[in-house]
Coordinates of C-alpha atoms in Angstrom, one line a residue:
V861 CA -20.6 30.7 -19.5
T862 CA -18.5 32.4 -17.4
V863 CA -23.0 33.1 -16.0
C864 CA -23.9 28.5 -16.6
A865 CA -20.9 28.9 -14.1
K866 CA -20.9 31.4 -11.5
T867 CA -24.0 33.0 -11.5
L868 CA -26.2 29.9 -12.6
G869 CA -23.8 26.8 -10.4
D870 CA -23.8 24.8 -13.5
E871 CA -20.4 24.5 -14.0
Q872 CA -21.3 20.9 -16.3
L873 CA -23.0 23.7 -19.1
A874 CA -20.9 25.7 -18.8
M875 CA -18.4 23.2 -19.9
V876 CA -20.8 22.0 -22.7
I877 CA -21.5 25.2 -24.5
C878 CA -17.8 26.0 -24.3
R879 CA -16.5 23.1 -26.4
L880 CA -19.7 23.2 -28.8
V881 CA -18.4 26.6 -29.4
E882 CA -14.8 26.1 -30.3
G883 CA -14.8 21.7 -29.4
Q884 CA -11.8 20.5 -27.0
G885 CA -10.0 22.0 -25.9
G886 CA -10.4 25.8 -26.6
P887 CA -9.4 29.7 -25.3
S888 CA -13.1 29.6 -22.9
E889 CA -12.7 25.8 -22.0
R890 CA -8.9 26.6 -20.8
H891 CA -10.5 30.2 -18.6
L892 CA -13.0 28.4 -17.4
I893 CA -10.9 25.0 -15.7
S894 CA -7.8 28.1 -15.1
K895 CA -10.6 31.2 -13.7
I896 CA -13.3 29.6 -12.2
L897 CA -13.4 25.6 -11.8
L898 CA -9.3 24.9 -10.1
P899 CA -9.6 27.2 -8.0
A900 CA -13.3 26.5 -6.9
A901 CA -12.5 22.8 -6.4
I902 CA -9.5 24.2 -4.7
E903 CA -11.3 25.9 -1.8
K904 CA -14.1 23.4 -1.4
G905 CA -11.1 20.7 -0.5
D906 CA -11.8 18.8 -3.5
F907 CA -8.8 17.3 -5.2
W908 CA -10.6 14.4 -7.0
L909 CA -12.4 17.4 -8.9
A910 CA -8.8 19.1 -9.0
S911 CA -6.7 17.0 -10.3
I912 CA -9.4 15.8 -13.4
L913 CA -9.7 19.1 -14.0
E914 CA -5.7 19.3 -14.4
W915 CA -5.8 16.1 -16.6
I916 CA -8.3 17.7 -19.1
S917 CA -6.2 21.1 -19.3
A918 CA -3.0 18.8 -20.0
N919 CA -1.0 19.1 -16.4
Y920 CA -0.4 15.4 -16.1
L921 CA 2.0 15.9 -13.9
Q922 CA 0.0 18.8 -11.7
S923 CA -3.2 16.5 -11.8
F924 CA -0.4 13.9 -9.8
L925 CA 0.9 16.4 -7.8
I926 CA -2.7 18.1 -6.5
V927 CA -3.7 14.6 -4.7
L928 CA -1.0 14.5 -2.0
G929 CA -1.5 18.4 -2.5
L930 CA 1.2 19.6 -4.0
Q931 CA 1.2 22.6 -5.4
R932 CA 2.9 25.0 -8.6
D933 CA 3.3 27.0 -6.0
S934 CA 5.3 24.8 -3.6
Y935 CA 7.9 23.0 -5.3
A936 CA 10.8 25.1 -4.2
S937 CA 10.4 24.4 -0.8
A938 CA 8.3 21.1 -0.6
S939 CA 8.9 18.8 2.0
E940 CA 6.8 15.8 3.4
K941 CA 4.6 17.6 5.4
S942 CA 3.0 19.3 2.7
F943 CA 2.1 15.7 1.7
K944 CA -1.4 14.9 1.8
H945 CA -2.3 13.6 5.4
A946 CA -4.9 11.6 4.0
A947 CA -2.8 10.2 0.6
F948 CA -0.8 7.3 2.9
Q949 CA -3.9 6.3 4.7
N950 CA -6.9 5.9 2.4
P951 CA -5.5 3.2 -0.5
S952 CA -7.4 5.0 -3.4
V953 CA -5.5 7.8 -3.7
G954 CA -2.6 5.2 -4.3
Q955 CA -4.2 3.4 -6.2
Y956 CA -5.9 6.5 -8.7
C957 CA -1.6 7.7 -8.4
L958 CA -0.8 5.1 -9.3
M959 CA -3.1 4.8 -12.4
L960 CA -2.3 7.7 -13.6
A961 CA 1.7 7.3 -13.3
A962 CA 1.2 4.5 -15.6
K963 CA -1.2 6.7 -18.7
N964 CA 1.2 7.2 -21.9
S965 CA 0.4 11.0 -21.7
L966 CA 2.2 11.8 -18.2
K967 CA 5.2 9.4 -19.2
N968 CA 5.5 11.4 -22.2
A969 CA 5.4 14.4 -20.1
V970 CA 7.8 14.0 -17.8
G971 CA 9.9 11.2 -19.6
E972 CA 9.9 7.2 -18.5
H973 CA 12.7 7.7 -15.0
N974 CA 10.1 10.0 -14.0
A975 CA 7.1 8.1 -14.1
A976 CA 8.9 4.7 -12.7
L977 CA 9.9 7.2 -10.3
L978 CA 5.4 8.6 -9.0
C979 CA 4.3 4.8 -9.6
R980 CA 7.6 3.8 -6.4
W981 CA 5.9 7.4 -5.1
A982 CA 1.9 6.2 -5.8
T983 CA 3.4 2.0 -4.4
V984 CA 4.6 3.4 -1.0
M985 CA 1.3 5.1 -0.5
T986 CA -0.6 2.9 -1.2
A987 CA 0.7 0.3 0.0
S988 CA 1.1 2.2 3.7
A989 CA -2.5 2.8 3.5
F990 CA -3.1 -0.6 3.4
S991 CA -1.2 -1.6 6.2
K992 CA -2.7 1.4 8.9
C993 CA -5.8 0.4 7.1
G994 CA -5.5 -3.8 8.8
L995 CA -5.1 -4.8 5.3
P996 CA -1.3 -6.9 5.2
L997 CA -1.7 -8.6 2.9
E998 CA -3.1 -6.4 0.6
A999 CA 0.2 -4.0 1.2
L1000 CA 2.7 -7.2 0.6
E1001 CA 1.4 -7.9 -3.3
C1002 CA 1.7 -3.9 -3.5
L1003 CA 4.7 -3.4 -2.7
S1004 CA 5.7 -6.7 -4.9
S1005 CA 4.2 -5.8 -7.4
S1006 CA 6.9 -3.1 -8.1
T1007 CA 10.0 -4.9 -7.4
S1008 CA 11.1 -4.8 -11.6
T1009 CA 10.1 -1.4 -11.2
I1010 CA 12.6 -0.1 -8.8
G1011 CA 15.9 -1.8 -10.6
V1012 CA 14.9 0.4 -13.7
I1013 CA 14.8 3.6 -11.0
D1014 CA 18.1 2.8 -8.8
K1015 CA 19.9 3.0 -12.4
E1016 CA 18.9 6.0 -13.7
T1017 CA 18.8 8.5 -10.8
N1018 CA 20.5 10.9 -12.5
S1019 CA 18.4 11.2 -15.3
A1020 CA 17.7 15.0 -16.8
N1021 CA 14.2 14.8 -16.1
S1022 CA 14.5 14.5 -12.5
E1023 CA 14.7 18.8 -12.3
D1024 CA 10.5 18.5 -14.0
L1025 CA 9.6 16.5 -10.1
P1026 CA 9.7 19.1 -6.9
G1027 CA 12.8 17.8 -5.0
I1028 CA 10.9 15.6 -2.1
M1029 CA 9.8 13.0 -5.2
R1030 CA 13.3 12.8 -7.0
P1031 CA 16.1 9.4 -5.1
Y1032 CA 18.8 11.3 -3.0
P1033 CA 22.4 11.9 -4.8
A1034 CA 25.0 10.6 -3.7
D1035 CA 26.6 12.9 -2.2
S1036 CA 23.5 13.1 0.3
S1037 CA 23.3 13.2 3.8
R1038 CA 20.2 11.7 3.2
W1039 CA 21.5 9.2 0.9
L1040 CA 21.2 5.5 1.2
S1041 CA 23.0 2.8 -1.1
Y1042 CA 20.8 -0.5 -3.2
E1043 CA 21.6 -2.7 -0.6
V1044 CA 20.8 -1.3 2.3
S1045 CA 16.9 0.5 0.2
C1046 CA 17.5 -3.7 -0.5
H1047 CA 17.1 -4.6 3.4
M1048 CA 15.2 -2.3 4.4
E1049 CA 12.5 -3.2 1.6
H1050 CA 12.7 -6.9 2.5
Q1051 CA 12.6 -6.3 6.7
V1052 CA 9.1 -4.4 5.9
K1053 CA 7.8 -7.0 3.9
V1054 CA 8.7 -9.6 7.3
D1055 CA 7.1 -6.7 9.2
L1056 CA 3.7 -6.9 7.0
A1057 CA 3.7 -10.8 6.4
L1058 CA 4.3 -10.7 10.7
K1059 CA 1.8 -8.5 10.1
Y1060 CA -0.9 -11.4 8.2
I1061 CA -0.1 -13.4 10.7
M1062 CA -0.4 -12.6 13.9
K1063 CA -4.6 -12.1 13.3
L1064 CA -4.3 -15.2 11.4
M1065 CA -3.2 -16.6 14.5
R1066 CA -6.2 -14.7 17.4
E1067 CA -8.0 -18.0 14.6
L1068 CA -6.4 -20.6 16.8
P1069 CA -9.2 -22.6 19.2
S1070 CA -6.9 -22.8 22.0
W1071 CA -7.0 -19.5 22.2
S1072 CA -11.1 -19.4 23.8
D1073 CA -13.1 -20.6 25.7
T1074 CA -13.5 -23.7 24.6
S1075 CA -12.1 -26.2 27.3
A1076 CA -14.6 -24.2 29.8
V1077 CA -16.7 -25.5 27.5
I1078 CA -16.4 -29.0 27.0
S1079 CA -15.2 -29.0 31.0
E1080 CA -19.0 -28.0 32.0
A1081 CA -20.9 -30.5 28.9
S1082 CA -22.4 -33.7 29.8
A1083 CA -20.1 -36.4 28.6
C1084 CA -22.3 -37.4 24.9
S1085 CA -22.1 -33.4 24.0
Q1086 CA -18.4 -33.6 25.3
E1087 CA -17.4 -36.1 22.7
Q1088 CA -19.1 -33.6 20.0
E1089 CA -17.9 -30.6 21.1
M1090 CA -13.7 -32.1 21.2
S1091 CA -14.7 -33.6 18.4
H1092 CA -15.3 -30.0 17.3
Y1093 CA -12.4 -28.8 18.6
Q1094 CA -10.3 -30.5 16.8
S1095 CA -11.7 -30.2 13.4
L1096 CA -10.8 -26.3 13.5
L1097 CA -6.9 -27.1 14.9
S1098 CA -7.1 -29.3 12.3
S1099 CA -8.8 -26.4 9.6
F1100 CA -6.1 -23.8 11.8
E1101 CA -2.9 -25.7 10.5
E1102 CA -3.4 -26.4 7.3
K1103 CA -5.0 -22.2 6.7
F1104 CA -0.8 -21.3 9.1
C1105 CA 1.0 -24.3 7.0
A1106 CA -0.7 -22.4 3.2
A1107 CA 0.2 -18.6 4.8
L1108 CA 3.2 -20.4 5.2
K1109 CA 3.7 -21.7 2.1
Y1110 CA 2.4 -18.6 0.5
F1111 CA 5.4 -16.1 1.9
E1112 CA 8.0 -18.2 1.7
Q1113 CA 7.0 -19.1 -2.6
K1114 CA 6.0 -16.4 -3.6
F1115 CA 7.7 -13.2 -1.8
C1116 CA 10.7 -15.1 -1.2
L1117 CA 10.0 -14.6 3.0
A1118 CA 11.5 -17.8 4.9
S1119 CA 9.0 -19.8 6.7
D1120 CA 11.7 -20.4 9.8
L1121 CA 12.1 -16.7 9.5
L1122 CA 8.2 -16.1 10.4
L1123 CA 8.4 -18.7 13.0
K1124 CA 11.0 -17.6 15.2
K1125 CA 9.6 -13.7 14.3
V1126 CA 6.0 -15.5 15.9
F1127 CA 7.2 -17.5 18.4
V1128 CA 9.4 -13.4 20.4
S1129 CA 5.8 -12.5 19.7
L1130 CA 3.7 -14.4 22.2
D1131 CA 4.2 -14.9 25.4
D1132 CA 5.4 -17.9 27.8
D1133 CA 2.0 -19.6 28.7
R1134 CA 0.7 -19.8 25.0
L1135 CA 3.7 -21.0 23.4
M1136 CA 4.5 -24.6 24.2
L1137 CA 0.9 -25.1 23.1
I1138 CA 1.1 -23.1 20.3
G1139 CA 4.8 -25.0 19.1
Y1140 CA 3.6 -28.3 19.8
R1141 CA -0.1 -27.9 16.9
L1142 CA 2.8 -26.7 15.0
A1143 CA 4.5 -28.9 15.0
R1144 CA 2.7 -31.3 13.2
C1145 CA 2.7 -29.2 9.6
P1146 CA 4.8 -30.4 6.8
A1147 CA 5.8 -27.5 6.3
S1148 CA 6.5 -26.0 9.5
F1149 CA 8.7 -28.9 11.0
G1150 CA 11.8 -28.5 10.2
H1151 CA 11.7 -25.8 11.5
L1152 CA 10.3 -26.1 14.7
R1153 CA 12.8 -28.8 15.9
A1154 CA 15.4 -26.4 15.0
L1155 CA 14.0 -23.2 17.2
S1156 CA 13.9 -26.4 19.9
H1157 CA 17.6 -27.2 20.6

């Protein structure tokens, strides 16, 4: 087995031989993984392979943590700086961790409460990565999908199984200087959702035809062409208004984000030259008309 793995470099053949001789999880397989395959994967920086090898070895929690850059010897001194930078930049990392945290093997190993904590970490990582990749709507969907999990975690902050996790991943106790009340954390989460929705809306605002050089094109065209260009321009405006109103309605119905709050933040983000034109166009939107009238006073 050692010759196959080290000399021949055929790690898969070595695993097959171990399982043919002793079955899955035998002494030779455990030795092969712990002494040869896992150290080699960590040395090469292949944390995906390392995580799979830890899972095969029934080290379910370590399979989750190693993707974040946390290893057994770093639990005691783990801090924010211990996490791999890529964990909060690549959505695939968070989604993979979320898949692991949902498996019964991990839940049985660390308990339901700790599994919920790991789900929260994976959700935060995924949402952060989506946001950094310019996908605020996906980030918002990800955060909102974990709402039911948050209540369970906050009600069981003193679970005995919490000691299984690195200290940095456990909720701070009530007497800690870094502890936040449930109300404050909910407010902060709501603010994050508002910011993500605003990012999406501001990205959508770039599609507003008025921001292009359409007027210059129309002024230089012939009378016939002007009529066609104007018709096309009005069609683009109508399409934008429908999309904008649909976005406001979607955020309000699915994420409980008030349209008037989002509109106020949009107007604050615009410069004065564009504000009147956009306000006039959006005032025709049924979902925002009442809010815009209130803002104008």
